[in-house]
Every structure is written in structure tokens, then in C-alpha cells.
mmCIF file of C-alpha atoms and ligand atoms in Angstrom:
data_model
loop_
_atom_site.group_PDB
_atom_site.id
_atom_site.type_symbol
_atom_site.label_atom_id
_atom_site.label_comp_id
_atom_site.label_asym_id
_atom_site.label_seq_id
_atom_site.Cartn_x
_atom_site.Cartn_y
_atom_site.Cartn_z
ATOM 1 C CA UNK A 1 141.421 46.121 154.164
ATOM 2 C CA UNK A 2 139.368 42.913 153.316
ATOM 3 C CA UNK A 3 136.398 43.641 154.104
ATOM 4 C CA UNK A 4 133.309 43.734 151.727
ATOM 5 C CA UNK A 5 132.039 47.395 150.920
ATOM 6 C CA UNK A 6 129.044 48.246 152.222
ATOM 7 C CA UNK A 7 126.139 49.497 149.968
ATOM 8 C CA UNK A 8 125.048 52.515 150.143
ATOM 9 C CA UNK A 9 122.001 54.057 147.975
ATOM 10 C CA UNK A 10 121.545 57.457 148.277
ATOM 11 C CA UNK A 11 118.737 59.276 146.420
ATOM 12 C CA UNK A 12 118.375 62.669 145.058
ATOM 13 C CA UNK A 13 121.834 62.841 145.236
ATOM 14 C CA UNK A 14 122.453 65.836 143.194
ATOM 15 C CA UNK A 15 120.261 67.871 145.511
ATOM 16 C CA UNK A 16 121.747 69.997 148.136
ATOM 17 C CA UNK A 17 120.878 67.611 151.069
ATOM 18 C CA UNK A 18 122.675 65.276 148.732
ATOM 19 C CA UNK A 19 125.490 67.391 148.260
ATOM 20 C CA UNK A 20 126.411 67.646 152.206
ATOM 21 C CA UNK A 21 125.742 63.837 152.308
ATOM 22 C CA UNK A 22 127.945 61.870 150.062
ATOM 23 C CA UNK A 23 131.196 63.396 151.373
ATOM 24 C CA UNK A 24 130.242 62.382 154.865
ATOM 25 C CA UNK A 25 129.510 59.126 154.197
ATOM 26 C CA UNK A 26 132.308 58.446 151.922
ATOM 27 C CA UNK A 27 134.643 59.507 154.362
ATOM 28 C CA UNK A 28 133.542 56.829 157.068
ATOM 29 C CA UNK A 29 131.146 58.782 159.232
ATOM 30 C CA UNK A 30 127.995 57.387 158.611
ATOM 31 C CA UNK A 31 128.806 53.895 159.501
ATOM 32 C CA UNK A 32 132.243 53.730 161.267
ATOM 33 C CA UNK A 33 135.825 54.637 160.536
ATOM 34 C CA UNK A 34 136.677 51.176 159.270
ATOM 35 C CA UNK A 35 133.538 50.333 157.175
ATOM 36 C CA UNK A 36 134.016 50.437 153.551
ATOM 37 C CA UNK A 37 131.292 51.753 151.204
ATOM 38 C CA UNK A 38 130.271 51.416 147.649
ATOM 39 C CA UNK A 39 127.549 54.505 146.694
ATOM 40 C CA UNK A 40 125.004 54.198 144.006
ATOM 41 C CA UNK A 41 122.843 57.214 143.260
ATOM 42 C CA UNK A 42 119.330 57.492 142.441
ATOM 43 C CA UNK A 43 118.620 60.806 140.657
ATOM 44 C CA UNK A 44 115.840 61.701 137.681
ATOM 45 C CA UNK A 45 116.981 62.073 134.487
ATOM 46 C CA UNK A 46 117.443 65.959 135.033
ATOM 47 C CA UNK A 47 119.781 65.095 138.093
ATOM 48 C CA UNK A 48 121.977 62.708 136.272
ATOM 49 C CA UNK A 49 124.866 65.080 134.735
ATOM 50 C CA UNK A 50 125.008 67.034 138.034
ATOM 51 C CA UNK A 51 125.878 63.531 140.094
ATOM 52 C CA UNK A 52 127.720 62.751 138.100
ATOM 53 C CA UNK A 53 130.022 66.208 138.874
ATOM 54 C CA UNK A 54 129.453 65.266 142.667
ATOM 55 C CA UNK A 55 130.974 61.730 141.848
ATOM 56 C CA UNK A 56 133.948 63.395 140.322
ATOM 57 C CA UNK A 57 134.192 65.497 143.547
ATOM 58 C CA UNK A 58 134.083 62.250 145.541
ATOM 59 C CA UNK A 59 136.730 60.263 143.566
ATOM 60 C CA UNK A 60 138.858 63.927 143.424
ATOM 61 C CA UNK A 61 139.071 63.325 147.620
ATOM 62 C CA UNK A 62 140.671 59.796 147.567
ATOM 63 C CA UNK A 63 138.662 58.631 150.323
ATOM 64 C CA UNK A 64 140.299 55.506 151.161
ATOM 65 C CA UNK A 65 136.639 53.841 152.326
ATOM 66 C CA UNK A 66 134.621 54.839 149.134
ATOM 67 C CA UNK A 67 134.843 51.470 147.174
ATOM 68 C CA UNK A 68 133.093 52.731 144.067
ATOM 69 C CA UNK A 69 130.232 54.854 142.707
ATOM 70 C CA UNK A 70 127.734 53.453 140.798
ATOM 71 C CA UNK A 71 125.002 56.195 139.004
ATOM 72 C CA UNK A 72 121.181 55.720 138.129
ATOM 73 C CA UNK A 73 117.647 56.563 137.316
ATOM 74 C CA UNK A 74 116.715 53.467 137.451
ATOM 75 C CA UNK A 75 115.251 52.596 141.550
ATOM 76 C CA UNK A 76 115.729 48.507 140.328
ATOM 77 C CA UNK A 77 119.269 49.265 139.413
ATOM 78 C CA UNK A 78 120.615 52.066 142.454
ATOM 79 C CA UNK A 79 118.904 49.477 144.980
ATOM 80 C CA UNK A 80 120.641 46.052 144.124
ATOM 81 C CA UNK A 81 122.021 44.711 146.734
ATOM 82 C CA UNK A 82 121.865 48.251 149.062
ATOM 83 C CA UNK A 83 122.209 47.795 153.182
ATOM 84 C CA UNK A 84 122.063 50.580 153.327
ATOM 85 C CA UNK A 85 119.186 53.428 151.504
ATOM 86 C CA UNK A 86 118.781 57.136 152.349
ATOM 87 C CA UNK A 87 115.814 58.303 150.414
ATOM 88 C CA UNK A 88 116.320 61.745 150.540
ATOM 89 C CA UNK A 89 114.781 62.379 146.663
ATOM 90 C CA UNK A 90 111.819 64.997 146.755
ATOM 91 C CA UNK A 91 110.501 68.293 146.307
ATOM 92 C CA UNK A 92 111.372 70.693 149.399
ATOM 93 C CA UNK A 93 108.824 72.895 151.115
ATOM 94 C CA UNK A 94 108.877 76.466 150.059
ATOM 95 C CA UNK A 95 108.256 79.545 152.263
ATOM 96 C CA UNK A 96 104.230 79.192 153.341
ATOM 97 C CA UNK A 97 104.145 75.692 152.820
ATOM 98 C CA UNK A 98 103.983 73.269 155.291
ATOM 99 C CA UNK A 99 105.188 69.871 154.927
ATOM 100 C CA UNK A 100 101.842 67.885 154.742
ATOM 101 C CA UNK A 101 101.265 70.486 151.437
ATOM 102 C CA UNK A 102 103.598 67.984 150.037
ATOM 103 C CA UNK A 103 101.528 64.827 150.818
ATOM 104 C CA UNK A 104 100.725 64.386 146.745
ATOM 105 C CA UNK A 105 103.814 65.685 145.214
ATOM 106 C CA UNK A 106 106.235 63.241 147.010
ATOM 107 C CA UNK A 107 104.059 60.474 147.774
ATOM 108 C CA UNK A 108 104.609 59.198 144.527
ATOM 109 C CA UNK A 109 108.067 58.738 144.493
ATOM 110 C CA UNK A 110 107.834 56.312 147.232
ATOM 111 C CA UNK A 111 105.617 53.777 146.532
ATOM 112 C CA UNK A 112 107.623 52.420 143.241
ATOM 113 C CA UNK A 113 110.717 53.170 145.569
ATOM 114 C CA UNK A 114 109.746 50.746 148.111
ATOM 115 C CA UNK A 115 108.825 48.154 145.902
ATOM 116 C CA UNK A 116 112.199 48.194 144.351
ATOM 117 C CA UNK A 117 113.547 48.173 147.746
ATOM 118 C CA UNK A 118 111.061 45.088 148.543
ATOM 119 C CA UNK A 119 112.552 43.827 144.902
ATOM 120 C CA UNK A 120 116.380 44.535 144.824
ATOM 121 C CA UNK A 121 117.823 45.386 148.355
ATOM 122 C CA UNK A 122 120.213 42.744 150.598
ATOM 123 C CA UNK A 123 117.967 41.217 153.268
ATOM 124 C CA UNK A 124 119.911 43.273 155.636
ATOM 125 C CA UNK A 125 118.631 46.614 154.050
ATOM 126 C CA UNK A 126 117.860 49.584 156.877
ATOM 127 C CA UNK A 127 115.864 52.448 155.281
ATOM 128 C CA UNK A 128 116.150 56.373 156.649
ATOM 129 C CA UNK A 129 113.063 58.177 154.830
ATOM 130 C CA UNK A 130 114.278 62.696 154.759
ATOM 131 C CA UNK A 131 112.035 63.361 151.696
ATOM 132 C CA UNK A 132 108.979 65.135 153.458
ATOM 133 C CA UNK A 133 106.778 64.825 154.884
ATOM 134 C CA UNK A 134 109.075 61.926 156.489
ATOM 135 C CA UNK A 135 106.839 59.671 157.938
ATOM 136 C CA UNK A 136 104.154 59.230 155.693
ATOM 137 C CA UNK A 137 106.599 58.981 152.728
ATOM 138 C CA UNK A 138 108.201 56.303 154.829
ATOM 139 C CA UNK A 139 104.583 54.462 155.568
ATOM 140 C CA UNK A 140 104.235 54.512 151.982
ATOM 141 C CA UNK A 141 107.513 52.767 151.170
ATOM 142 C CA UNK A 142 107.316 50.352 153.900
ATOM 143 C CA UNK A 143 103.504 49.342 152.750
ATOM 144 C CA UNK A 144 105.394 49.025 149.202
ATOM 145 C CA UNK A 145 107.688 46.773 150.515
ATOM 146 C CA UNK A 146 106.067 43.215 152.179
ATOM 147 C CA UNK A 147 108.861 41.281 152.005
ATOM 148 C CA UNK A 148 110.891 43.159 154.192
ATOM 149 C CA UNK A 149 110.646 43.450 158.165
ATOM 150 C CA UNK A 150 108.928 46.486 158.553
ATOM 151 C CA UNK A 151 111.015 48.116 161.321
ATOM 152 C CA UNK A 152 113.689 48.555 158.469
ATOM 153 C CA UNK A 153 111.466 51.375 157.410
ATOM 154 C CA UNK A 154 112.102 55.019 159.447
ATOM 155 C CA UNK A 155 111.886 58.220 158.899
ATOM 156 C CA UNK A 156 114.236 61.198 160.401
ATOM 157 C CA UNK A 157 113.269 62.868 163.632
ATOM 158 C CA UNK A 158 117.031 63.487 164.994
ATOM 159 C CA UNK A 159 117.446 67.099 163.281
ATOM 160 C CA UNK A 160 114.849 68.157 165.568
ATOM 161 C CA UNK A 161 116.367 65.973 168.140
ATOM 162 C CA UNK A 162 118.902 67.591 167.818
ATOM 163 C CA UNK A 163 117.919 71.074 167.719
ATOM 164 C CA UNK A 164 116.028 70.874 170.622
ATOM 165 C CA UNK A 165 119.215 69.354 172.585
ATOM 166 C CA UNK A 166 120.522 73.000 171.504
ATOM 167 C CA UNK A 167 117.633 74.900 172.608
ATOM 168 C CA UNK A 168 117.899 73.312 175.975
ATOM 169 C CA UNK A 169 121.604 73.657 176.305
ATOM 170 C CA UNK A 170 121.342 77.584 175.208
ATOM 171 C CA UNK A 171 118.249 78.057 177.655
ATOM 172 C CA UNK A 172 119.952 75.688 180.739
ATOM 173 C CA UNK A 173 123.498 76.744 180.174
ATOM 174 C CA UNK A 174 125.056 73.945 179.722
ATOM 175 C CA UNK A 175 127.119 71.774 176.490
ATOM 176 C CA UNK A 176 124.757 69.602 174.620
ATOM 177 C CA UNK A 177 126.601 66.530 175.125
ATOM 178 C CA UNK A 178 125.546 67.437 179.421
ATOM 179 C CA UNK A 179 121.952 66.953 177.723
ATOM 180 C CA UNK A 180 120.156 63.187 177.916
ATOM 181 C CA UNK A 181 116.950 61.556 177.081
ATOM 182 C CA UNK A 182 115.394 63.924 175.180
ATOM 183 C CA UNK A 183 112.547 62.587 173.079
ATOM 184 C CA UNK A 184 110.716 64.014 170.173
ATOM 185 C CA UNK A 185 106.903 62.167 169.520
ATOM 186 C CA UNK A 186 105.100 62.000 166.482
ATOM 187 C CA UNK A 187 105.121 63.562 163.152
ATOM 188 C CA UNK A 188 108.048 65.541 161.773
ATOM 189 C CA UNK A 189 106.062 68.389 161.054
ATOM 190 C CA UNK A 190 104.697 71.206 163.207
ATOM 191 C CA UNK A 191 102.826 69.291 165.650
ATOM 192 C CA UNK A 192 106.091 67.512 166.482
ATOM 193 C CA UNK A 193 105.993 67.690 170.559
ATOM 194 C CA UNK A 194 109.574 67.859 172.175
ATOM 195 C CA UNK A 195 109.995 66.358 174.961
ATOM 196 C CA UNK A 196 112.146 67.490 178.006
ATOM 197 C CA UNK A 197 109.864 65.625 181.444
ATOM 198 C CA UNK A 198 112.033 62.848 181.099
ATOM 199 C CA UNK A 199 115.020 64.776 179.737
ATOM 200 C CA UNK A 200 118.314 64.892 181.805
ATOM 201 C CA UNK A 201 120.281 68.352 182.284
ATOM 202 C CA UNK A 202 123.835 67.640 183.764
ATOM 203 C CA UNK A 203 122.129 64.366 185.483
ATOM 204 C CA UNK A 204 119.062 66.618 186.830
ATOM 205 C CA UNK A 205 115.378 66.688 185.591
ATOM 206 C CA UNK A 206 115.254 69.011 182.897
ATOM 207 C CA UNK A 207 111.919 69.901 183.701
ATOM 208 C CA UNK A 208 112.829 71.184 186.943
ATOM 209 C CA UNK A 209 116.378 72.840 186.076
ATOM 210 C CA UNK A 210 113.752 74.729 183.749
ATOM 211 C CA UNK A 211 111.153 75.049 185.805
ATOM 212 C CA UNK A 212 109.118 77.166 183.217
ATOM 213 C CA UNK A 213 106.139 75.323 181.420
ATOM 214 C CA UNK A 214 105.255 78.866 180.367
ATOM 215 C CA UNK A 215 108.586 78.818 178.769
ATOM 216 C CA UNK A 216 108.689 74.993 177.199
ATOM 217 C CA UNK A 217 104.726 75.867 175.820
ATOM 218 C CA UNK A 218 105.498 79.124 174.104
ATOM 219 C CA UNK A 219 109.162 79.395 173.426
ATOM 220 C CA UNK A 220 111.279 75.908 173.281
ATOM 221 C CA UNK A 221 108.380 73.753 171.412
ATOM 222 C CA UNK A 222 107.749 75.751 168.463
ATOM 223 C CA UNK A 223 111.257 77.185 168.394
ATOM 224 C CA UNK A 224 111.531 73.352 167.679
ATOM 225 C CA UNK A 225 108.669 72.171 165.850
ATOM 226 C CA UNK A 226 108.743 75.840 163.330
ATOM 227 C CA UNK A 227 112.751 75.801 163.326
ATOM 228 C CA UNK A 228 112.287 74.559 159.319
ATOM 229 C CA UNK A 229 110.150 77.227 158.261
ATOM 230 C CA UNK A 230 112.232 79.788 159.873
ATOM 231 C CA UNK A 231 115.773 78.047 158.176
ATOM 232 C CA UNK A 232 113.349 78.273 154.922
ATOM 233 C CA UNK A 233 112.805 81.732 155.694
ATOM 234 C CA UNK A 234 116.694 83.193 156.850
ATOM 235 C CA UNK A 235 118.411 80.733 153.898
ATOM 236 C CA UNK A 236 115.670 80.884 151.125
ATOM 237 C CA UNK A 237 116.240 77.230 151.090
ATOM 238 C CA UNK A 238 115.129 74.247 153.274
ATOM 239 C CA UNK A 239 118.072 72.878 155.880
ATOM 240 C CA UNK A 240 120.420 70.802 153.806
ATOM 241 C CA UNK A 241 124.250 70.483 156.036
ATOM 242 C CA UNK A 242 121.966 69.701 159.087
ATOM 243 C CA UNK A 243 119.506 67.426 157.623
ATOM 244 C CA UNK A 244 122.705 65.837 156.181
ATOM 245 C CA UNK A 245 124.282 65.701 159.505
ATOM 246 C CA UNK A 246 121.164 64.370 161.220
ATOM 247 C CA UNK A 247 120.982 61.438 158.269
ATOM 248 C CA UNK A 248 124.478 60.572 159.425
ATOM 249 C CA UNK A 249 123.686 60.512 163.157
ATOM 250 C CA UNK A 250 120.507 58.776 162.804
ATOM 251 C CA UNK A 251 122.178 55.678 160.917
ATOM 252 C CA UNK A 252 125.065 55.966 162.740
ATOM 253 C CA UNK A 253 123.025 55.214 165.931
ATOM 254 C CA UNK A 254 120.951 52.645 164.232
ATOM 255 C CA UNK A 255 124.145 50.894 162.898
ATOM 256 C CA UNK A 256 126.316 51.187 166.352
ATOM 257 C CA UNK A 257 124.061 51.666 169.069
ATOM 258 C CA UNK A 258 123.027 54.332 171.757
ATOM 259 C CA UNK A 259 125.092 55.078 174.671
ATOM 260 C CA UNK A 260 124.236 53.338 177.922
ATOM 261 C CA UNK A 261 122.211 56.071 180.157
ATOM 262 C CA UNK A 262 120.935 57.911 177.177
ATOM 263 C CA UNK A 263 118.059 57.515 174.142
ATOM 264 C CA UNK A 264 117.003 59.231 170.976
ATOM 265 C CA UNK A 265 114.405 60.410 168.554
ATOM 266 C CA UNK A 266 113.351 58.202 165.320
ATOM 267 C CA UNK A 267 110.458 57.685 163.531
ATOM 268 C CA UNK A 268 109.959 54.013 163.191
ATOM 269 C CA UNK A 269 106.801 52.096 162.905
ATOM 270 C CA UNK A 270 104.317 52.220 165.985
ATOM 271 C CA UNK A 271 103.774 48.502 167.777
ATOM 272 C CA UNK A 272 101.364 50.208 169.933
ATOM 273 C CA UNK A 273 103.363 51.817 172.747
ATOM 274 C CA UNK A 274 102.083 55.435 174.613
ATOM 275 C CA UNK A 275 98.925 54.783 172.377
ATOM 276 C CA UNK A 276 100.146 55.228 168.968
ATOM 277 C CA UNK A 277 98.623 53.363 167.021
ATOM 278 C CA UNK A 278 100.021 50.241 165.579
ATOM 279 C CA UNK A 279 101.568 50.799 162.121
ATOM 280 C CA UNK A 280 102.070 54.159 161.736
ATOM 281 C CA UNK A 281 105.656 55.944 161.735
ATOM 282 C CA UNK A 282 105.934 58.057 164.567
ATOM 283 C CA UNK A 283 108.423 59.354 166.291
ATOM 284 C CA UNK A 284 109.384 57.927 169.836
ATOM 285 C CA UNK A 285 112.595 57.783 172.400
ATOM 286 C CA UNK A 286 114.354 54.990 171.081
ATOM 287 C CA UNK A 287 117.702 53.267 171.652
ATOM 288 C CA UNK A 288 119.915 51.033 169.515
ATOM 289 C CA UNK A 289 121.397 47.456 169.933
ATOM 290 C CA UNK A 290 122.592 44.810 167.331
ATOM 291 C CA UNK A 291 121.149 46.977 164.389
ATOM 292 C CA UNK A 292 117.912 47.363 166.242
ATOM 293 C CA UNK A 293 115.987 50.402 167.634
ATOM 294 C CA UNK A 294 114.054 49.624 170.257
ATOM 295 C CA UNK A 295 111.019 51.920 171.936
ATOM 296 C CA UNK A 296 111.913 52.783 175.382
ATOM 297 C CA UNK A 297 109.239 51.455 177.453
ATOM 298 C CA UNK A 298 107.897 52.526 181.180
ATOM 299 C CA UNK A 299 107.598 56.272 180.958
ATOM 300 C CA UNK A 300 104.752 58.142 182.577
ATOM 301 C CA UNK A 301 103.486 60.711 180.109
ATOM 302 C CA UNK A 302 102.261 63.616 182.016
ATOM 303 C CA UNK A 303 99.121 65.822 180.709
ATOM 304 C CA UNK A 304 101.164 68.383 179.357
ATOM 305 C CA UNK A 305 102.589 65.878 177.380
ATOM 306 C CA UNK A 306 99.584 63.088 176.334
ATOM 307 C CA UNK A 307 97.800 65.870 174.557
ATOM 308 C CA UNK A 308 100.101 67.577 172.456
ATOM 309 C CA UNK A 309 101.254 63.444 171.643
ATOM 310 C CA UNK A 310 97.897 63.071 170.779
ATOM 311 C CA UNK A 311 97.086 65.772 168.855
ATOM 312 C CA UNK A 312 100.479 65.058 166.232
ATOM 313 C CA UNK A 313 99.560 61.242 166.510
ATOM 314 C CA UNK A 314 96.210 62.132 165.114
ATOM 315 C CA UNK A 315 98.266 64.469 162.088
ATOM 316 C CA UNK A 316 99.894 61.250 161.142
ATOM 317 C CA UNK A 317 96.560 59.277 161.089
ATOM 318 C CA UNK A 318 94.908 61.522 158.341
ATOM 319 C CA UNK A 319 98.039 61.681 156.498
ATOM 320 C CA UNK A 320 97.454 57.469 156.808
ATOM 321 C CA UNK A 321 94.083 58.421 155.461
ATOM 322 C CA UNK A 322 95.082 60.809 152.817
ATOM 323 C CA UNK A 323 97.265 58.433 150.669
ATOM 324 C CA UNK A 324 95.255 55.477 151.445
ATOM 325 C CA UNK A 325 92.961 58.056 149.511
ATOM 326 C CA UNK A 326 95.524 58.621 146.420
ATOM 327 C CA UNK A 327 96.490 54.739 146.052
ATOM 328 C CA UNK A 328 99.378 54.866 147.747
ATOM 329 C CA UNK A 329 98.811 52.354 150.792
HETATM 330 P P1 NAD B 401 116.657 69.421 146.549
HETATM 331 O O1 NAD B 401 115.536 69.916 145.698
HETATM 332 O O2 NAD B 401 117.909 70.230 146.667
HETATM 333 O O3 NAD B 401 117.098 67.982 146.060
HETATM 334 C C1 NAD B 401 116.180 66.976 145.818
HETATM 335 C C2 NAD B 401 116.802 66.079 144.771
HETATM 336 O O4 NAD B 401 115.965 64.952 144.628
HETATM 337 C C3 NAD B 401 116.902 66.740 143.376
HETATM 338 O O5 NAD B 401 118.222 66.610 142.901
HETATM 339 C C4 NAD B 401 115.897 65.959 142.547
HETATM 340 O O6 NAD B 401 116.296 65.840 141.197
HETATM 341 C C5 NAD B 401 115.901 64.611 143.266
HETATM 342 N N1 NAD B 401 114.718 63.794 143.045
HETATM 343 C C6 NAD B 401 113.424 64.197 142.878
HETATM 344 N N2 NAD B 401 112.637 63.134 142.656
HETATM 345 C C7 NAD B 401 113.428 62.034 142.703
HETATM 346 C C8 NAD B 401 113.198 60.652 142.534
HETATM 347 N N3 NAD B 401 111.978 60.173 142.257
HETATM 348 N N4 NAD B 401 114.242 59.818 142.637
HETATM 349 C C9 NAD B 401 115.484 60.289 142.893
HETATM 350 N N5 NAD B 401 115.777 61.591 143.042
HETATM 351 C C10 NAD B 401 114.765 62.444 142.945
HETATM 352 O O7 NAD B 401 116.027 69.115 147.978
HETATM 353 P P2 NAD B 401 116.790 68.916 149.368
HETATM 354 O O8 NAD B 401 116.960 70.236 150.000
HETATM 355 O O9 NAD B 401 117.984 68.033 149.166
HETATM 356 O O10 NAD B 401 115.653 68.171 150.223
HETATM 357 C C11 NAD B 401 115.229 66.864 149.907
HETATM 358 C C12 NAD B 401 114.047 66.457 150.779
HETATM 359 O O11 NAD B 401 114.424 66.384 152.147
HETATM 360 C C13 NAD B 401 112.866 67.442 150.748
HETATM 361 O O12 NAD B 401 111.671 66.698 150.735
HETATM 362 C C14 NAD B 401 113.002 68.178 152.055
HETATM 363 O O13 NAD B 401 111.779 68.732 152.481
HETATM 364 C C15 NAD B 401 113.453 67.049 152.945
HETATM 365 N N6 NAD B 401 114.047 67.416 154.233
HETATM 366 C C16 NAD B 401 113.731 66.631 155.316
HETATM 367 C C17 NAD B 401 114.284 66.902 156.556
HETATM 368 C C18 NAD B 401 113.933 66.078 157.781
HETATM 369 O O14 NAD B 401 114.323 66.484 158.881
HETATM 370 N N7 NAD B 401 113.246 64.953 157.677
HETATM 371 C C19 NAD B 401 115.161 67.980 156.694
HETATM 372 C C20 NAD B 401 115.476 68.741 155.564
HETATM 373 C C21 NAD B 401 114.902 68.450 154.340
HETATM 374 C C1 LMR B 402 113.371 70.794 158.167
HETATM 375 O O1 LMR B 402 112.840 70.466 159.224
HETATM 376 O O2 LMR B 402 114.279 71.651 158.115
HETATM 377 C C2 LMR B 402 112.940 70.111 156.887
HETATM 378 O O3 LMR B 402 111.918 69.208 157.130
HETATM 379 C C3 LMR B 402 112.616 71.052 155.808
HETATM 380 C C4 LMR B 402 111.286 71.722 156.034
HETATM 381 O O4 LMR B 402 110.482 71.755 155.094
HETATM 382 O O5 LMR B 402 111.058 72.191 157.156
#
């Protein structure tokens, strides 16, 4: 194979999310099964010796696509000439925290992130933002980052794309893949509203095969929106192999597009559309061409629907407002 690697930064890569990450995407399943990649790691000082056992684990599986492993704690060095960059690096929520609690801690590591980003990255670069709280961390790197288009900036929504696709297969009876155009709005956080209006179920209106807003309002939307406090609470640890799995899907998508008939969930940066303000990263039904995600355009947004958009649209503007407060915007 000829082809030149793809780069691939991945940080906080000793951390458990990082763990059920780099064997994935070594192994060809983040970006296709002929697509070589070349890893570098971003880790803190602390995290260096235990990446570097995780590298050893990757060269002990002879990947054929994994074109080298390169290992820093330096963001100028691990984003040189990455297409690539998971930034996955931060503290985790623990139990009776919620995500926004970790506005200050995080934030920081963002800002000098995006810079080198805006500094060091291939002009290419795509950016998935999993350190919490998502979007804001991902505002922060894009504002960091001027030089680069800022719909290369996103931040993950698909694990609770995903699990609601599972709570409406369980509850409808059906296989997920039966499940379409789903859509998760705003901010990955509680006030996350899942969408099902527009949602197929085996080519029906989920809605209707539901028929039970008593039902979507008190059971399926904060089984969804609280589903990381409750992993927090069963595990003792924040979701890592699905996180991981939801990185992979969400740059798989953005790297080789959605399937006709069908959206997903990302947060990328608002132009505007449903009333979300311009700028912020929210969350949206999106689909995928050429590299691009797109916001699907056209849909009526029932009551039920505009205010609970609203009211986690309005979350993400005082998070806006909260690290414009600390410097970090
Ligand atoms: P973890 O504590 O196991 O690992 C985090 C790793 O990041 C550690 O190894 C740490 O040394 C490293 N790190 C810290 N600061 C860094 C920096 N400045 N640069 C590089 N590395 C740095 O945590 P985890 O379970 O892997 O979770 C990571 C983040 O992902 C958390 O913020 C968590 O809340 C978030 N998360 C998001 C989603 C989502 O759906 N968006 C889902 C699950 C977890
Ligand atoms: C999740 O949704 O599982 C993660 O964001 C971790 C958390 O703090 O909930």
C-alpha cells in the first residue's frame, strides 16, 4: 500500500476513553479499511509512561494500517501535521457532578490546544471535541483557532445518538439499524432534547408507532439525556468503550458520509438554523458529504419540541458567557 498515512492525534491517550480508542482506530475503523494511520499522543507529563505501555500494546497487534506512533506533551509537537484530532484529554465528571461543574477545570486545556491546532495542524484538519462539557470545550478551541474554517471544530453528540436509537428500538421493538432520522439538539449535557417527531421506525413516524408523549417526556428523554450519570453511577466511572465507539462513528460519518434516507447527531457550530444562534456548538440532525456535515434544513419543530430546544440552546449560551468570563473566548 502506497498511500500516505493519515494523521491521527489523539489526546489523553492513556485515559480509559483513550484506551478503547487507539485499538479501533489503528485497526482501520475510524476512517476506512484501507486508510493508513500514523498516531501521535498528547498526554501530561503524568500520562506519558502509561502511553507509552498502550503504544507497546498497539505495535504488539501488528496492525497492518498503523504507520507509526509518535508520543508527546507537547500540543505544538502531537499536532504537526494532524487531519485528523480527537481531543478527548480532561477531567471526567464524578458521581453528583454535572458536566457544566467542569466548565473551569477543562476549559483550560483547550484554549492553548486550539491554538496549536490553529499553529501546527494540515489545512485539512477535522476536530471531534469528547472532553466535557463537549461543546463549550469545542467553542473554546475553535475561538483559539482563526485560521482554520470553523466547521472543522465539533463536539460529540452521537453516544447519545446512539443511545437513544436503542431506547427506541427496545421501546418500538424493532433492530436499531430499522431506526432513522433521529436527531439530538443542543448541549451534550442534561438538557440535551432527543428527538423522535421526525424519527423513522421501520419507515413509519416514530412519533406515532409510539404514540406516548407521556412516555417520550418522562421516560425516553431523560433515560437519554441522564444515561451518563447513571453509567457514572452502575460503573463508578464515566462511559469510556461507548464514548470510544461513538468517537469512531462520529468521524467515520464525517470522513465517509451518511447514508442516503437517513441523518445524525453532531455538535458543530450554529449558522443560525431552528434559531440557534450563530456561533455556538450545538447539536443538530446533520448529514455528511465530501468531508462536510451539513444541517438538515426544512423541518417543522413542533411545541413539544421548540421549548425543550430552547431551553438547552439557552444552557449553551451561558456556558458562551461563562468562559468569555474566565478568558477563554
Ligand atoms: P480519564 O481520566 O480516564 O482520561 C483522561 C486522560 O486525559 C488522562 O490520561 C489525563 O492524563 C489526560 N489529560 C488531562 N489533561 C490533558 C491535557 N491537557 N492534554 C492531554 N491529555 C490530558 O477520562 P476519560 O474517561 O477518558 O474521559 C475523558 C473525557 O471525555 C472526560 O472529560 C469525560 O467527561 C469525557 N466524555 C465525553 C463523552 C461525550 O459523549 N462527549 C462521553 C464520555 C466521556
Ligand atoms: C457521558 O455522557 O457518558 C459522558 O459525557 C460522561 C458524563 O460525564 O456523563
Amino acid at each position: 500500500m502506497t498511500r500516505t498515512p493519515v494523521n491521527v492525534t489523539v489526546t489523553g491517550a492513556a485515559g480509559q476513553i483513550g484506551y478503547a480508542l487507539l485499538f479501533r482506530i489503528a485497526s482501520g475503523q475510524l476512517l476506512g479499511p484501507d486508510v493508513p494511520v500514523a498516531l501521535r499522543l498528547l498526554e501530561i507529563p503524568q500520562g506519558l509512561k502509561a502511553a507509552e505501555g498502550t503504544a507497546m500494546e498497539l505495535d504488539d497487534c501488528a496492525f497492518p494500517l498503523l504507520r507509526g506512533i509518535d508520543i508527546s506533551d507537547d500540543p505544538n509537537v502531537a499536532f504537526e501535521g494532524a487531519n485528523v484530532a480527537l481531543l478527548v484529554g480532561a477531567r471526567p465528571r464524578t458521581k453528583g457532578m454535572e458536566r457544566g461543574d467542569l466548565l473551569e477545570a477543562n476549559g483550560g486545556i483547550f484554549k492553548p490546544q486550539g491554538k496549536a491546532i490553529n499553529d501546527h495542524a494540515a489545512d485539512d484538519i477535522k476536530v471531534l471535541v469528547v472532553g466535557n462539557p463537549a461543546n463549550t470545550n469545542a467553542l473554546i478551541a475553535q475561538a483559539a483557532a482563526p485560521d482554520v474554517p470553523a466547521e472543522r471544530f465539533t463536539a460529540m453528540t452521537r453516544l447519545d445518538h446512539n443511545r437513544a436509537l436503542s431506547q427506541l428500538a427496545k421501546k418500538t421493538g424493532v433492530q436499531v439499524s430499522e431506526i432513522k432520522k433521529l436527531t439530538i439538539w443542543g448541549n451534550h449535557s442534561a438538557t440535551q432534547y432527543p428527538d423522535v417527531f421526525h424519527a423513522e421506525v421501520a419507515g413509519k413516524n416514530a412519533a406515532e408507532v409510539v404514540n406516548d408523549e407521556q412516555w417520550l417526556a418522562d421516560t425516553f428523554i431523560p433515560t437519554v439525556a441522564k444515561r451518563g450519570a447513571a453509567i457514572i453511577e452502575a460503573r463508578g466511572a464515566s462511559s469510556a468503550a461507548s464514548a470510544a465507539n461513538a468517537a469512531i462513528d462520529h468521524v467515520h460519518t464525517w470522513v465517509n458520509g451518511t447514508d442516503t434516507g437517513d441523518w445524525t447527531s453532531a455538535g458543530v457550530v450554529s449558522d443560525g438554523s431552528y434559531g440557534v444562534p450563530e456561533g455556538l456548538i450545538s447539536s443538530f440532525p446533520v448529514t455528511a458529504k465530501d468531508g462536510r456535515f451539513e444541517i438538515v434544513q426544512g423541518l417543522d419543530i413542533n411545541e413539544f419540541s421548540r421549548t425543550r430546544i430552547d431551553t438547552s440552546v439557552q444552557e449553551l449560551e451561558e456556558e458562551r458567557e461563562a468562559v468569555r468570563g474566565l478568558g477563554l473566548i
